CSV table of C-alpha atoms in Angstrom, one decimal:
chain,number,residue,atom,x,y,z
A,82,UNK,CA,24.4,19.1,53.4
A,83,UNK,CA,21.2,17.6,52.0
A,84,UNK,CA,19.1,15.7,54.4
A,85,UNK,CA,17.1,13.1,52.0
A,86,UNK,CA,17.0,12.0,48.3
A,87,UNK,CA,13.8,14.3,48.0
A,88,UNK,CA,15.5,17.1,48.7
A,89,UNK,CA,18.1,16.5,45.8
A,90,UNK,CA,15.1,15.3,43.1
A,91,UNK,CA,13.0,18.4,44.0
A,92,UNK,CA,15.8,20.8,45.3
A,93,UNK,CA,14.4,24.3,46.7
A,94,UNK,CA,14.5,26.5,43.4
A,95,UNK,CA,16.3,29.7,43.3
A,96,UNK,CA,18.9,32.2,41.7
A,97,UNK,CA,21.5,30.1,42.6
A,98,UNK,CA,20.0,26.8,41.4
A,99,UNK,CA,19.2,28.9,37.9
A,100,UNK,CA,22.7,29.9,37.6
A,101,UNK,CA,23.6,26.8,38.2
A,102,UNK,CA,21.6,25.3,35.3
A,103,UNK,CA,23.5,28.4,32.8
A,104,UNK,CA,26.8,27.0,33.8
A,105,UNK,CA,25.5,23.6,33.0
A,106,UNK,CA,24.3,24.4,29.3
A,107,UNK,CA,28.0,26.3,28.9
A,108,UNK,CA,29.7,23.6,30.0
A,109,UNK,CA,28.2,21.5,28.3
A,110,UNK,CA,29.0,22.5,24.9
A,111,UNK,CA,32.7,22.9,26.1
A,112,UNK,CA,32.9,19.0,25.2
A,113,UNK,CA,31.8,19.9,21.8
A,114,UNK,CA,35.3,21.5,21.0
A,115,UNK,CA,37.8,19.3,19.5
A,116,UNK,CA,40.2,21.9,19.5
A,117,UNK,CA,42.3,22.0,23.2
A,118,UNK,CA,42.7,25.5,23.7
A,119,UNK,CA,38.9,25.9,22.7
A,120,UNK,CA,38.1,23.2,24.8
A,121,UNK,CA,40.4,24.9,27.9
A,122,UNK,CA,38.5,28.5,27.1
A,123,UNK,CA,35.1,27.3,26.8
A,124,UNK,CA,36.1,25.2,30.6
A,125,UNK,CA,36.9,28.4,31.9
A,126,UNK,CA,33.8,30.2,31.1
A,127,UNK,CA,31.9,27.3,32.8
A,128,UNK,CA,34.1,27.6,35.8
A,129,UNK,CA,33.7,31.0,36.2
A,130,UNK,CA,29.7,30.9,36.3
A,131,UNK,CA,29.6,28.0,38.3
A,132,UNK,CA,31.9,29.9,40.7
A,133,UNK,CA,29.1,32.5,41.1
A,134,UNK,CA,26.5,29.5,41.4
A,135,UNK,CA,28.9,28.0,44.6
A,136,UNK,CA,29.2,31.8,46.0
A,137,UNK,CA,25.3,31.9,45.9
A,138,UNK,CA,25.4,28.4,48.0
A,139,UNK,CA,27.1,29.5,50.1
A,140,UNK,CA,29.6,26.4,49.0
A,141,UNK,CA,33.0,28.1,49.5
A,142,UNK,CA,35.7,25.6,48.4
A,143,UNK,CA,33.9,24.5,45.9
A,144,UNK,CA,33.7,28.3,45.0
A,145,UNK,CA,37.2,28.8,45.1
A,146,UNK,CA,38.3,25.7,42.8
A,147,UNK,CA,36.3,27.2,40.5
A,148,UNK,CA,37.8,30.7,40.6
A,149,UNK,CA,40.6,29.5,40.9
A,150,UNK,CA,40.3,26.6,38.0
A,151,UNK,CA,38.8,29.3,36.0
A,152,UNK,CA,42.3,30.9,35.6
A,153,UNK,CA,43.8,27.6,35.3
A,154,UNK,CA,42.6,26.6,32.4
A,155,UNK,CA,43.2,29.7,30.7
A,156,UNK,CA,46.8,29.7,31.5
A,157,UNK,CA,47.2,26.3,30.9
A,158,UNK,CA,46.4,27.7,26.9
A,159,UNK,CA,49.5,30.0,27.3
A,160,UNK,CA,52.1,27.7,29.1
A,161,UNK,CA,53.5,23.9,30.5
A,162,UNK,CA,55.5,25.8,33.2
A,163,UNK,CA,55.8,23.8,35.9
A,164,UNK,CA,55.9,25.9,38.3
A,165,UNK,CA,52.8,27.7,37.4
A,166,UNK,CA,51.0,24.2,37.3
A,167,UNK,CA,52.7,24.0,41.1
A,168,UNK,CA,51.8,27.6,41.8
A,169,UNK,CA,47.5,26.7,40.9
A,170,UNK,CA,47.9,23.5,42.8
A,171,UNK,CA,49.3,25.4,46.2
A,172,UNK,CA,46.3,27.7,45.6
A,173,UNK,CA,43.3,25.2,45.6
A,174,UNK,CA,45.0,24.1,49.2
A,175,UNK,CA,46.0,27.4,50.4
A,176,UNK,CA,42.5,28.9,49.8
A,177,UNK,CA,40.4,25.7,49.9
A,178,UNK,CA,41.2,23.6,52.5
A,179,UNK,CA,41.0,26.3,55.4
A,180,UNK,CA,37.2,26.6,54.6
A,181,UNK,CA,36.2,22.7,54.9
A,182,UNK,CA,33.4,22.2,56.3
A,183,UNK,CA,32.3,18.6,55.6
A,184,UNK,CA,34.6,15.8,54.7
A,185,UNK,CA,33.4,15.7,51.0
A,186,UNK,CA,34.8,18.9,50.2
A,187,UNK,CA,38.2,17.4,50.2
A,188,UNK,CA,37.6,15.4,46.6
A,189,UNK,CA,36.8,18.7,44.7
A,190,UNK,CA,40.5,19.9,46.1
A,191,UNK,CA,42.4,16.2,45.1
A,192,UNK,CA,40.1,16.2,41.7
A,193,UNK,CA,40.8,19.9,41.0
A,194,UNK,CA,44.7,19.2,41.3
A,195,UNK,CA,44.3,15.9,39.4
A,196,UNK,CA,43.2,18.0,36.5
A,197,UNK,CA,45.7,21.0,36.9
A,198,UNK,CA,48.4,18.3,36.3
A,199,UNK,CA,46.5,16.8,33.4
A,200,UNK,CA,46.0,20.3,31.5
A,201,UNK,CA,49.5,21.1,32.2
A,202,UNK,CA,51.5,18.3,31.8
A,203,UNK,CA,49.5,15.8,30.0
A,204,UNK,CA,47.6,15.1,26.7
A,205,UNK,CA,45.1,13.0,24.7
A,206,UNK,CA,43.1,9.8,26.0
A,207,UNK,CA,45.5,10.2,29.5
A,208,UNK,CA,44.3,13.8,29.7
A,209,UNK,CA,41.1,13.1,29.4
A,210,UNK,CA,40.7,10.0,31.8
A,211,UNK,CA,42.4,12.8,34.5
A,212,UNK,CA,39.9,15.0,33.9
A,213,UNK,CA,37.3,12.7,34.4
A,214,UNK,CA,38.5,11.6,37.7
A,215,UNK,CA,37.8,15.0,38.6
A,216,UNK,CA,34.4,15.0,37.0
A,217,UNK,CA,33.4,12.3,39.4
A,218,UNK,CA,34.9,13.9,42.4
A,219,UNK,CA,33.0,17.3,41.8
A,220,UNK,CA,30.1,15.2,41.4
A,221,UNK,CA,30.2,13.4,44.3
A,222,UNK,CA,30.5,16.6,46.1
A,223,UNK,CA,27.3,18.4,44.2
A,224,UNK,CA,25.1,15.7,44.7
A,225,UNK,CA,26.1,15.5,48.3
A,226,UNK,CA,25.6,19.9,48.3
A,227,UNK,CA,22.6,19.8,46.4
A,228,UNK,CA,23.8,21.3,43.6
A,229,UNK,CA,21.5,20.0,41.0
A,230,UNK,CA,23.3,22.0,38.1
A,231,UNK,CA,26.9,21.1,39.3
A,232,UNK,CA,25.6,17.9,39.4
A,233,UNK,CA,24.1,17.0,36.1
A,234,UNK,CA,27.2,19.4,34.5
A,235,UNK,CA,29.2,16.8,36.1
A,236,UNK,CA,27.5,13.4,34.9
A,237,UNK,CA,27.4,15.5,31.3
A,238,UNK,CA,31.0,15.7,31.6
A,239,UNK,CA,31.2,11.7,32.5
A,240,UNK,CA,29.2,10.9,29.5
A,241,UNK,CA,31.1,13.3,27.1
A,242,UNK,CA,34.6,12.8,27.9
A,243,UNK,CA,33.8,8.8,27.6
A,244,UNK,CA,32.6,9.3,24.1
A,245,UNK,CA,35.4,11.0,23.1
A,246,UNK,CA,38.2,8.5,24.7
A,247,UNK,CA,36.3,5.6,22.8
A,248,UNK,CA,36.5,8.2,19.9
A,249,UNK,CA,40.1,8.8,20.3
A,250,UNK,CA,40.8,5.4,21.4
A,251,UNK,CA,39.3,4.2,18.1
A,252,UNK,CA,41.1,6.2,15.9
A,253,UNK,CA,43.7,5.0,17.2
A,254,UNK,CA,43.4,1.4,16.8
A,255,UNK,CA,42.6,2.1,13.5
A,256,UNK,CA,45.9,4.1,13.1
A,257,UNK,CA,44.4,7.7,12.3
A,258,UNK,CA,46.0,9.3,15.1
């Protein structure tokens, strides 16, 4: 865990920091998508990089909601099963929460299955404000890891996703959708 607000603003620079900032600059264009299985394939390519930046940190739950997230969202392109929404929430706990190690960690397992349910089960402006409950419970866990990459992908995904529920939320006063 990070010991002082330095530490986060000038952040010892490494491999894993770099990788972190390629899975910000994917991710970041995954909001560009307006199409949801694009948007869900795009996510998972984030996910899987930012996995490998969490490996390098040595940051193992967040790693494994990552991996695991990673084949979430593709499935969630290829089915509204249920039970395999059920089956990837039982796998964040089952894999994550054994390897706790501060207190934190806990939000990127409650945000990760917040979001399983939302790209299984929901869609639209609802889908959207689920997925950025989890954006602000990975964030609070990467700025409390040090993550600077996590981090600002996070915040990116705050700003996006808000854009696009005025957006949708617009359109829809206006009766377009």
């Amino acid at each position: 865990m990070m010991t002082s607000l330095t530490q986060w603003i000038i952040p010892e620079w490494n491999f894993a920091q770099t990788i972190g900032m390629v899975a910000f600059f994917i991710g970041a264009t995954a909001f560009l998508h307006s199409d949801g299985r694009r948007f869900r394939l795009h996510l998972m390519l984030f996910q899987m990089v930012l996995c490998s930046h969490f490996v390098m940190m040595g940051a193992l739950v967040a790693a494994f909601g990552c991996g695991i997230s990673a084949i979430r969202s593709y499935a969630s392109t290829k089915t509204q099963s249920t039970s395999v929404m059920l089956f990837f929430i039982i796998m964040l706990w089952v894999m994550g929460f054994p390897q706790l190690e501060n207190h934190y960690e806990l939000l990127t397992l409650l945000g990760s299955s917040v979001a399983t349910y939302a790209l299984f089960k929901i869609q639209g402006i609802s889908m959207r404000l689920l997925v950025m409950f989890n954006s602000f419970c990975w964030f609070i866990n990467n700025f409390l890891l040090g993550s600077v990459g996590g981090a600002l992908m996070e915040l990116t995904f705050i700003i996006l996703n808000s854009v696009t529920i005025l957006r949708m939320f617009s359109s829809r006063l206006l009766g377009k959708v």
